[in-house]
């Protein structure tokens, strides 16, 4: 009878010990699964964060590049406008200079030729008068 009680007690103790071991094993497995899940979740969060940072950086770089391109385009347009303005101004200056040169040349020609023409006219008038 004592042996039977000891056997039943031993079986009961072994069942409880096995139950505790299984609970511990299940706890460790669940702990490992939770750790793996958290690692994967953290990895996804970090990937998303990195993706957002890269997107923001790319947007900033593209904005700066666009700003530089627009500045260059504006500079080229202003350069062309200034070149056109300078060409027109130079054309006007050259026209004015040519006009002044022609006026001076005409004046000089008239100053030199007019007395000669008057002399010739007087000479012709005298010839005609003397021949009469």
PDB file of C-alpha atoms in Angstrom:
ATOM      1  CA  UNK A   1       0.000   0.000   0.000  1.00  0.00           C
ATOM      2  CA  UNK A   2       2.868   2.376   0.823  1.00  0.00           C
ATOM      3  CA  UNK A   3       4.528   1.491  -2.437  1.00  0.00           C
ATOM      4  CA  UNK A   4       1.345   2.258  -4.331  1.00  0.00           C
ATOM      5  CA  UNK A   5       1.020   5.638  -2.604  1.00  0.00           C
ATOM      6  CA  UNK A   6       4.679   6.390  -3.406  1.00  0.00           C
ATOM      7  CA  UNK A   7       4.136   5.380  -7.025  1.00  0.00           C
ATOM      8  CA  UNK A   8       1.077   7.588  -7.377  1.00  0.00           C
ATOM      9  CA  UNK A   9       2.877  10.440  -5.642  1.00  0.00           C
ATOM     10  CA  UNK A  10       5.874   9.937  -7.916  1.00  0.00           C
ATOM     11  CA  UNK A  11       3.625   9.880 -11.005  1.00  0.00           C
ATOM     12  CA  UNK A  12       1.890  13.051  -9.811  1.00  0.00           C
ATOM     13  CA  UNK A  13       5.210  14.781  -9.123  1.00  0.00           C
ATOM     14  CA  UNK A  14       6.538  13.681 -12.526  1.00  0.00           C
ATOM     15  CA  UNK A  15       3.378  14.972 -14.280  1.00  0.00           C
ATOM     16  CA  UNK A  16       3.702  18.333 -12.538  1.00  0.00           C
ATOM     17  CA  UNK A  17       7.428  18.488 -13.350  1.00  0.00           C
ATOM     18  CA  UNK A  18       6.713  17.603 -16.978  1.00  0.00           C
ATOM     19  CA  UNK A  19       3.974  20.229 -17.076  1.00  0.00           C
ATOM     20  CA  UNK A  20       6.397  22.843 -15.733  1.00  0.00           C
ATOM     21  CA  UNK A  21       9.084  21.798 -18.249  1.00  0.00           C
ATOM     22  CA  UNK A  22       6.561  21.995 -21.105  1.00  0.00           C
ATOM     23  CA  UNK A  23       5.344  25.389 -19.880  1.00  0.00           C
ATOM     24  CA  UNK A  24       8.940  26.632 -19.778  1.00  0.00           C
ATOM     25  CA  UNK A  25       9.634  25.229 -23.237  1.00  0.00           C
ATOM     26  CA  UNK A  26       6.457  26.825 -24.611  1.00  0.00           C
ATOM     27  CA  UNK A  27       7.402  30.130 -22.943  1.00  0.00           C
ATOM     28  CA  UNK A  28      10.886  29.991 -24.526  1.00  0.00           C
ATOM     29  CA  UNK A  29       9.428  29.187 -27.967  1.00  0.00           C
ATOM     30  CA  UNK A  30       6.920  32.026 -27.667  1.00  0.00           C
ATOM     31  CA  UNK A  31       9.710  34.329 -26.507  1.00  0.00           C
ATOM     32  CA  UNK A  32      11.818  33.418 -29.571  1.00  0.00           C
ATOM     33  CA  UNK A  33       8.828  33.871 -31.913  1.00  0.00           C
ATOM     34  CA  UNK A  34       8.075  37.264 -30.360  1.00  0.00           C
ATOM     35  CA  UNK A  35      11.745  38.280 -30.644  1.00  0.00           C
ATOM     36  CA  UNK A  36      11.807  37.244 -34.318  1.00  0.00           C
ATOM     37  CA  UNK A  37       8.559  39.133 -34.965  1.00  0.00           C
ATOM     38  CA  UNK A  38       9.918  42.260 -33.257  1.00  0.00           C
ATOM     39  CA  UNK A  39      13.167  42.033 -35.248  1.00  0.00           C
ATOM     40  CA  UNK A  40      11.242  41.788 -38.502  1.00  0.00           C
ATOM     41  CA  UNK A  41       8.937  44.645 -37.504  1.00  0.00           C
ATOM     42  CA  UNK A  42      11.940  46.794 -36.568  1.00  0.00           C
ATOM     43  CA  UNK A  43      13.599  45.914 -39.864  1.00  0.00           C
ATOM     44  CA  UNK A  44      10.474  46.992 -41.772  1.00  0.00           C
ATOM     45  CA  UNK A  45      10.193  50.215 -39.771  1.00  0.00           C
ATOM     46  CA  UNK A  46      13.859  50.998 -40.415  1.00  0.00           C
ATOM     47  CA  UNK A  47      13.440  50.244 -44.128  1.00  0.00           C
ATOM     48  CA  UNK A  48      10.428  52.558 -44.276  1.00  0.00           C
ATOM     49  CA  UNK A  49      12.294  55.272 -42.403  1.00  0.00           C
ATOM     50  CA  UNK A  50      15.292  54.926 -44.702  1.00  0.00           C
ATOM     51  CA  UNK A  51      13.011  55.003 -47.737  1.00  0.00           C
ATOM     52  CA  UNK A  52      11.350  58.206 -46.479  1.00  0.00           C
ATOM     53  CA  UNK A  53      14.725  59.807 -45.748  1.00  0.00           C
ATOM     54  CA  UNK A  54      15.958  58.866 -49.222  1.00  0.00           C
ATOM     55  CA  UNK A  55      12.741  60.201 -50.791  1.00  0.00           C
ATOM     56  CA  UNK A  56      13.052  63.493 -48.903  1.00  0.00           C
ATOM     57  CA  UNK A  57      16.733  63.734 -49.837  1.00  0.00           C
ATOM     58  CA  UNK A  58      15.940  63.018 -53.487  1.00  0.00           C
ATOM     59  CA  UNK A  59      13.176  65.653 -53.496  1.00  0.00           C
ATOM     60  CA  UNK A  60      15.558  68.182 -51.944  1.00  0.00           C
ATOM     61  CA  UNK A  61      18.312  67.348 -54.451  1.00  0.00           C
ATOM     62  CA  UNK A  62      15.851  67.603 -57.359  1.00  0.00           C
ATOM     63  CA  UNK A  63      14.545  70.960 -56.072  1.00  0.00           C
ATOM     64  CA  UNK A  64      18.082  72.301 -55.824  1.00  0.00           C
ATOM     65  CA  UNK A  65      18.967  70.964 -59.280  1.00  0.00           C
ATOM     66  CA  UNK A  66      15.819  72.525 -60.733  1.00  0.00           C
ATOM     67  CA  UNK A  67      16.645  75.814 -59.019  1.00  0.00           C
ATOM     68  CA  UNK A  68      20.130  75.759 -60.554  1.00  0.00           C
ATOM     69  CA  UNK A  69      18.752  74.913 -64.003  1.00  0.00           C
ATOM     70  CA  UNK A  70      16.218  77.742 -63.761  1.00  0.00           C
ATOM     71  CA  UNK A  71      18.933  80.151 -62.613  1.00  0.00           C
ATOM     72  CA  UNK A  72      21.102  79.120 -65.568  1.00  0.00           C
ATOM     73  CA  UNK A  73      18.174  79.494 -67.963  1.00  0.00           C
ATOM     74  CA  UNK A  74      17.364  82.938 -66.566  1.00  0.00           C
ATOM     75  CA  UNK A  75      21.036  83.912 -66.831  1.00  0.00           C
ATOM     76  CA  UNK A  76      21.123  82.796 -70.482  1.00  0.00           C
ATOM     77  CA  UNK A  77      17.914  84.677 -71.288  1.00  0.00           C
ATOM     78  CA  UNK A  78      19.238  87.836 -69.641  1.00  0.00           C
ATOM     79  CA  UNK A  79      22.522  87.378 -71.484  1.00  0.00           C
ATOM     80  CA  UNK A  80      20.688  87.145 -74.821  1.00  0.00           C
ATOM     81  CA  UNK A  81      18.528  90.196 -73.994  1.00  0.00           C
ATOM     82  CA  UNK A  82      21.631  92.169 -73.050  1.00  0.00           C
ATOM     83  CA  UNK A  83      23.401  91.039 -76.226  1.00  0.00           C
ATOM     84  CA  UNK A  84      20.417  92.111 -78.340  1.00  0.00           C
ATOM     85  CA  UNK A  85      20.263  95.451 -76.531  1.00  0.00           C
ATOM     86  CA  UNK A  86      23.984  96.015 -77.062  1.00  0.00           C
ATOM     87  CA  UNK A  87      23.701  95.093 -80.753  1.00  0.00           C
ATOM     88  CA  UNK A  88      20.856  97.570 -81.233  1.00  0.00           C
ATOM     89  CA  UNK A  89      22.712 100.266 -79.307  1.00  0.00           C
ATOM     90  CA  UNK A  90      25.848  99.663 -81.374  1.00  0.00           C
ATOM     91  CA  UNK A  91      23.786  99.798 -84.569  1.00  0.00           C
ATOM     92  CA  UNK A  92      22.304 103.156 -83.524  1.00  0.00           C
ATOM     93  CA  UNK A  93      25.720 104.518 -82.564  1.00  0.00           C
ATOM     94  CA  UNK A  94      27.192 103.393 -85.894  1.00  0.00           C
ATOM     95  CA  UNK A  95      24.249 104.940 -87.788  1.00  0.00           C
ATOM     96  CA  UNK A  96      24.748 108.218 -85.934  1.00  0.00           C
ATOM     97  CA  UNK A  97      28.499 108.121 -86.553  1.00  0.00           C
ATOM     98  CA  UNK A  98      27.982 107.383 -90.260  1.00  0.00           C
ATOM     99  CA  UNK A  99      25.432 110.194 -90.518  1.00  0.00           C
ATOM    100  CA  UNK A 100      27.865 112.635 -88.895  1.00  0.00           C
ATOM    101  CA  UNK A 101      30.727 111.487 -91.145  1.00  0.00           C
ATOM    102  CA  UNK A 102      28.541 111.911 -94.246  1.00  0.00           C
ATOM    103  CA  UNK A 103      27.389 115.348 -93.077  1.00  0.00           C
ATOM    104  CA  UNK A 104      30.991 116.411 -92.467  1.00  0.00           C
ATOM    105  CA  UNK A 105      32.089 114.991 -95.841  1.00  0.00           C
ATOM    106  CA  UNK A 106      29.253 116.765 -97.653  1.00  0.00           C
ATOM    107  CA  UNK A 107      30.050 120.003 -95.872  1.00  0.00           C
ATOM    108  CA  UNK A 108      33.737 119.662 -96.748  1.00  0.00           C
ATOM    109  CA  UNK A 109      32.933 118.849-100.381  1.00  0.00           C
ATOM    110  CA  UNK A 110      30.614 121.848-100.593  1.00  0.00           C
ATOM    111  CA  UNK A 111      33.248 124.092 -99.004  1.00  0.00           C
ATOM    112  CA  UNK A 112      35.861 122.943-101.529  1.00  0.00           C
ATOM    113  CA  UNK A 113      33.747 122.499-104.657  1.00  0.00           C
ATOM    114  CA  UNK A 114      31.340 125.438-104.324  1.00  0.00           C
ATOM    115  CA  UNK A 115      34.015 128.130-104.757  1.00  0.00           C
ATOM    116  CA  UNK A 116      35.344 126.263-107.787  1.00  0.00           C
ATOM    117  CA  UNK A 117      31.847 126.057-109.271  1.00  0.00           C
ATOM    118  CA  UNK A 118      31.290 129.747-108.635  1.00  0.00           C
ATOM    119  CA  UNK A 119      34.606 130.577-110.307  1.00  0.00           C
ATOM    120  CA  UNK A 120      33.674 128.417-113.295  1.00  0.00           C
ATOM    121  CA  UNK A 121      30.247 130.064-113.498  1.00  0.00           C
ATOM    122  CA  UNK A 122      31.783 133.551-113.346  1.00  0.00           C
ATOM    123  CA  UNK A 123      34.318 132.535-116.018  1.00  0.00           C
ATOM    124  CA  UNK A 124      31.542 131.211-118.282  1.00  0.00           C
ATOM    125  CA  UNK A 125      29.450 134.345-117.755  1.00  0.00           C
ATOM    126  CA  UNK A 126      32.480 136.501-118.633  1.00  0.00           C
ATOM    127  CA  UNK A 127      33.174 134.423-121.737  1.00  0.00           C
ATOM    128  CA  UNK A 128      29.607 134.696-122.870  1.00  0.00           C
ATOM    129  CA  UNK A 129      29.579 138.397-122.120  1.00  0.00           C
ATOM    130  CA  UNK A 130      32.829 138.998-123.996  1.00  0.00           C
ATOM    131  CA  UNK A 131      31.743 136.976-126.951  1.00  0.00           C
ATOM    132  CA  UNK A 132      28.685 139.167-127.369  1.00  0.00           C
TER     133      UNK A 132
END
